[in-house]
CSV table of C-alpha atoms in Angstrom, one decimal:
chain,number,residue,atom,x,y,z
A,1,MET,CA,0.0,0.0,0.0
A,2,ALA,CA,1.7,3.1,-1.2
A,3,LYS,CA,1.4,6.2,1.0
A,4,SER,CA,2.8,9.6,0.2
A,5,ALA,CA,5.8,10.4,2.4
A,6,ASN,CA,4.7,14.0,2.4
A,7,TYR,CA,1.2,13.1,3.5
A,8,LEU,CA,2.5,10.8,6.3
A,9,ASP,CA,4.8,13.6,7.4
A,10,ARG,CA,1.9,16.0,7.7
A,11,LEU,CA,-0.2,13.4,9.5
A,12,ASP,CA,2.7,12.6,11.8
A,13,ASP,CA,3.2,16.3,12.6
A,14,ALA,CA,-0.5,16.8,13.3
A,15,LEU,CA,-0.6,13.8,15.7
A,16,GLU,CA,2.6,14.8,17.5
A,17,ALA,CA,1.2,18.3,18.0
A,18,LEU,CA,-1.8,16.8,19.9
A,19,GLY,CA,0.6,15.8,22.7
A,20,PRO,CA,2.2,12.7,24.1
A,21,ASP,CA,-1.2,10.9,24.6
A,22,ALA,CA,-2.0,10.9,20.9
A,23,MET,CA,-1.3,7.9,18.7
A,24,LEU,CA,1.8,7.6,16.6
A,25,VAL,CA,1.2,7.1,12.9
A,26,GLU,CA,2.2,3.4,13.2
A,27,GLU,CA,-0.3,3.0,16.0
A,28,LEU,CA,-3.0,4.7,14.0
A,29,ASP,CA,-2.3,2.3,11.1
A,30,GLY,CA,-3.0,-0.7,13.4
A,31,PHE,CA,-6.0,1.1,14.9
A,32,VAL,CA,-7.5,1.7,11.4
A,33,ALA,CA,-6.9,-1.9,10.4
A,34,GLY,CA,-8.8,-3.1,13.5
A,35,LEU,CA,-11.7,-0.7,12.7
A,36,LEU,CA,-12.0,-1.8,9.2
A,37,LEU,CA,-11.9,-5.5,10.1
A,38,CYS,CA,-14.3,-5.3,13.0
A,39,PRO,CA,-17.4,-7.5,12.3
A,40,GLU,CA,-19.5,-4.5,13.3
A,41,PRO,CA,-19.0,-1.0,11.7
A,42,ILE,CA,-18.0,1.7,14.2
A,43,LYS,CA,-19.1,5.3,13.7
A,44,PRO,CA,-16.3,7.9,13.5
A,45,GLY,CA,-17.7,9.7,16.5
A,46,ASP,CA,-17.1,6.5,18.5
A,47,TRP,CA,-13.5,6.1,17.5
A,48,LEU,CA,-12.0,9.4,16.5
A,49,PRO,CA,-11.4,10.7,20.0
A,50,THR,CA,-9.5,7.5,20.8
A,51,VAL,CA,-6.8,8.7,18.5
A,52,TRP,CA,-5.8,11.6,20.8
A,53,LEU,CA,-7.4,10.8,24.2
A,54,VAL,CA,-5.2,7.8,25.1
A,55,GLY,CA,-5.0,8.0,28.9
A,56,ASN,CA,-6.3,11.6,28.8
A,57,ASP,CA,-9.8,13.1,29.3
A,58,ALA,CA,-9.1,16.6,27.9
A,59,SER,CA,-9.3,17.3,24.2
A,60,PRO,CA,-6.1,18.8,22.7
A,61,LEU,CA,-8.1,20.3,19.8
A,62,THR,CA,-7.8,24.0,20.2
A,63,ASP,CA,-10.7,25.3,18.1
A,64,PRO,CA,-13.1,24.1,15.3
A,65,ALA,CA,-10.6,24.9,12.5
A,66,HIS,CA,-8.0,22.8,14.2
A,67,ALA,CA,-10.5,20.0,14.7
A,68,ASN,CA,-11.4,20.1,11.0
A,69,HIS,CA,-7.8,19.9,10.0
A,70,VAL,CA,-7.0,17.0,12.2
A,71,PHE,CA,-10.2,15.1,11.4
A,72,ALA,CA,-9.6,15.5,7.7
A,73,LEU,CA,-6.0,14.1,7.9
A,74,ILE,CA,-7.1,11.1,10.0
A,75,VAL,CA,-10.2,10.3,7.8
A,76,GLN,CA,-8.1,10.6,4.7
A,77,TYR,CA,-5.7,8.0,6.0
A,78,TYR,CA,-8.6,5.8,7.2
A,79,ASN,CA,-10.1,6.0,3.7
A,80,SER,CA,-6.8,5.2,2.0
A,81,VAL,CA,-6.5,1.9,3.9
A,82,ALA,CA,-10.2,1.2,3.4
A,83,ARG,CA,-9.8,1.5,-0.4
A,84,THR,CA,-6.7,-0.6,-0.4
A,85,LEU,CA,-8.4,-3.5,1.5
A,86,SER,CA,-11.5,-3.2,-0.7
A,87,ASP,CA,-10.1,-2.7,-4.1
A,88,HIS,CA,-6.5,-3.8,-4.0
A,89,PRO,CA,-6.0,-6.1,-1.0
A,90,GLU,CA,-2.8,-7.5,-2.6
A,91,ARG,CA,-1.2,-4.1,-2.0
A,92,TYR,CA,-1.9,-4.0,1.7
A,93,GLN,CA,1.1,-3.7,4.0
A,94,PRO,CA,1.0,-2.7,7.7
A,95,LEU,CA,3.1,0.3,8.6
A,96,LEU,CA,5.9,-1.4,10.5
A,97,PRO,CA,9.2,0.5,10.8
A,98,VAL,CA,12.5,-1.2,11.2
A,99,ASP,CA,14.8,-0.3,14.2
A,100,PRO,CA,17.9,1.3,12.5
A,101,ASP,CA,20.2,-0.1,15.2
A,102,SER,CA,19.1,-3.7,15.5
A,103,GLY,CA,17.4,-4.1,12.1
A,104,GLU,CA,14.4,-5.7,13.9
A,105,LEU,CA,10.8,-5.0,12.9
A,106,VAL,CA,9.1,-2.7,15.4
A,107,TRP,CA,5.6,-4.3,15.5
A,108,GLN,CA,4.6,-3.5,19.1
A,109,VAL,CA,3.3,0.0,18.4
A,110,TRP,CA,1.2,-1.2,15.5
A,111,ILE,CA,-0.4,-4.0,17.5
A,112,ASP,CA,-1.2,-1.6,20.3
A,113,GLY,CA,-3.3,0.4,17.9
A,114,PHE,CA,-5.0,-2.8,16.7
A,115,ALA,CA,-5.8,-3.8,20.3
A,116,ALA,CA,-7.3,-0.3,20.9
A,117,ALA,CA,-9.7,-1.0,18.0
A,118,THR,CA,-10.7,-4.4,19.4
A,119,ASP,CA,-11.3,-2.9,22.8
A,120,LEU,CA,-14.0,-0.6,21.3
A,121,ARG,CA,-16.3,-3.5,20.3
A,122,PRO,CA,-15.2,-6.7,22.1
A,123,GLU,CA,-18.6,-8.3,21.8
A,124,ALA,CA,-18.5,-7.9,18.0
A,125,TRP,CA,-15.2,-9.7,17.7
A,126,SER,CA,-16.7,-12.7,19.5
A,127,ARG,CA,-18.5,-13.5,16.2
A,128,LEU,CA,-15.2,-14.9,15.0
A,129,ASP,CA,-15.6,-17.8,17.5
A,130,ASP,CA,-17.7,-19.4,14.8
A,131,ALA,CA,-15.5,-18.4,11.9
A,132,ASP,CA,-13.7,-20.9,9.6
A,133,GLU,CA,-10.4,-22.3,10.8
A,134,ALA,CA,-8.2,-19.9,8.7
A,135,THR,CA,-10.0,-16.8,10.0
A,136,ALA,CA,-9.9,-18.0,13.6
A,137,ALA,CA,-6.2,-18.7,13.3
A,138,ALA,CA,-5.5,-15.3,11.8
A,139,PHE,CA,-7.3,-13.5,14.7
A,140,ASP,CA,-5.6,-15.8,17.2
A,141,GLY,CA,-2.3,-14.8,15.8
A,142,LEU,CA,-3.0,-11.1,16.3
A,143,LEU,CA,-4.3,-11.8,19.8
A,144,ASP,CA,-1.1,-13.6,20.6
A,145,LEU,CA,0.8,-10.5,19.5
A,146,ILE,CA,-1.3,-8.3,21.7
A,147,GLU,CA,-0.6,-10.6,24.7
A,148,ILE,CA,3.1,-10.6,23.9
A,149,ALA,CA,3.2,-6.8,23.6
A,150,ASP,CA,1.4,-6.4,26.9
A,151,ALA,CA,3.8,-8.8,28.6
A,152,GLU,CA,6.8,-6.9,27.3
A,153,ALA,CA,5.3,-3.6,28.6
A,154,ASP,CA,4.8,-5.1,32.1
A,155,SER,CA,8.2,-6.8,32.5
A,156,GLN,CA,11.8,-6.0,32.7
A,157,PRO,CA,14.0,-6.9,29.7
A,158,SER,CA,15.8,-9.6,31.6
A,159,ASP,CA,12.5,-11.3,32.5
A,160,ARG,CA,11.1,-11.5,28.9
A,161,PRO,CA,11.1,-14.8,27.2
A,162,ALA,CA,12.6,-15.2,23.8
A,163,ILE,CA,10.0,-15.0,21.1
A,164,THR,CA,9.9,-15.4,17.3
A,165,ALA,CA,9.3,-11.9,16.1
A,166,PRO,CA,6.5,-11.7,13.4
A,167,ASN,CA,7.4,-10.4,10.0
A,168,SER,CA,5.4,-7.9,7.9
A,169,ASP,CA,4.1,-10.4,5.4
A,170,GLN,CA,2.8,-12.7,8.2
A,171,ILE,CA,0.8,-9.8,9.8
A,172,ALA,CA,-0.4,-8.7,6.4
A,173,GLY,CA,-1.6,-12.2,5.7
A,174,TRP,CA,-3.6,-12.3,8.9
A,175,ILE,CA,-5.2,-9.0,8.0
A,176,LEU,CA,-6.1,-10.1,4.5
A,177,THR,CA,-7.7,-13.3,5.9
A,178,LEU,CA,-9.8,-11.3,8.3
A,179,ASN,CA,-10.6,-8.8,5.6
A,180,ARG,CA,-12.0,-11.6,3.3
A,181,TRP,CA,-14.2,-12.9,6.2
A,182,ARG,CA,-15.4,-9.4,7.0
A,183,ILE,CA,-16.3,-8.6,3.4
A,184,ALA,CA,-18.1,-11.9,3.0
A,185,HIS,CA,-20.3,-11.2,6.0
A,186,ASP,CA,-20.6,-7.4,5.5
A,187,PRO,CA,-19.7,-6.2,1.9
A,188,ALA,CA,-20.8,-2.6,2.6
A,189,SER,CA,-18.1,0.0,2.1
A,190,ARG,CA,-16.4,1.2,5.2
A,191,GLU,CA,-15.2,4.4,3.7
A,192,ILE,CA,-16.2,7.7,5.3
A,193,GLU,CA,-17.6,10.6,3.3
A,194,TRP,CA,-15.3,13.5,4.0
A,195,GLY,CA,-14.0,16.3,1.9
A,196,PRO,CA,-11.2,18.8,2.5
A,197,PRO,CA,-12.0,21.6,5.0
A,198,SER,CA,-14.0,24.4,3.3
A,199,ALA,CA,-16.1,27.3,4.4
A,200,ALA,CA,-19.2,25.1,4.2
A,201,ARG,CA,-17.6,22.4,6.4
A,202,LYS,CA,-16.2,24.7,9.1
A,203,VAL,CA,-18.0,24.3,12.4
A,204,GLY,CA,-18.7,26.7,15.3
A,205,ARG,CA,-18.8,25.7,18.9
A,206,ASN,CA,-22.6,25.2,18.8
A,207,ASP,CA,-22.5,23.2,15.5
A,208,PRO,CA,-22.6,19.4,15.3
A,209,CYS,CA,-19.2,18.0,16.0
A,210,PRO,CA,-17.3,17.0,12.8
A,211,CYS,CA,-16.5,13.6,14.3
A,212,GLY,CA,-20.1,12.5,13.7
A,213,SER,CA,-21.2,11.9,17.3
A,214,GLY,CA,-24.3,14.0,17.0
A,215,LYS,CA,-23.3,16.2,19.9
A,216,LYS,CA,-22.4,19.9,19.6
A,217,TYR,CA,-18.7,20.6,19.0
A,218,LYS,CA,-18.3,22.3,22.4
A,219,ARG,CA,-19.9,19.2,24.1
A,220,CYS,CA,-17.8,16.7,22.3
A,221,CYS,CA,-14.3,17.1,20.8
A,222,GLY,CA,-14.2,20.7,21.7
A,223,MET,CA,-14.4,20.0,25.4
A,224,THR,CA,-11.3,20.9,27.5
């Protein structure tokens, strides 16, 4: 899945400006994959705040114009992954950087994002209990990575067992298997209608929040 380096830089800058509680780009990539594969569609208003409210209750969005800018970048990224999985799944690759010192694949941040998506609708994911063997195995593989990442975060380096690190193609294969199952059971597009910010799309504090929650901006993502 080709992504513009310039666009990723702008998205990365926008997320970094939201503060230390916001997701990294790689974490967002895993989060978006989880959203798109979830057996139950999740409204943007239910997941957008998760991108920047990790461990924090205060919105870092400074005003409606800032909100529009951030929402547009995130939704553009979401839609690019949605189109790839829908139209060209063979091009899909998770965004997994390589540690320049060790040369090892850094997958933990990505899986943290995927885990955050599964946490939004745990009951929906239980539908995979009755899935075919390949689909169940793919989900189990990702769940194993979530458990390993959690164990690494809670232990000292000397206490961590040696594991076989996953590779990018392995994770991509699991994602594509789950994607086939999801489309077979829910072929509806998961893309979100969203255009570039314009005078018509700009919102005031008393207007509906752009995230789609149905609440006023000041009562939703504009809260501080």
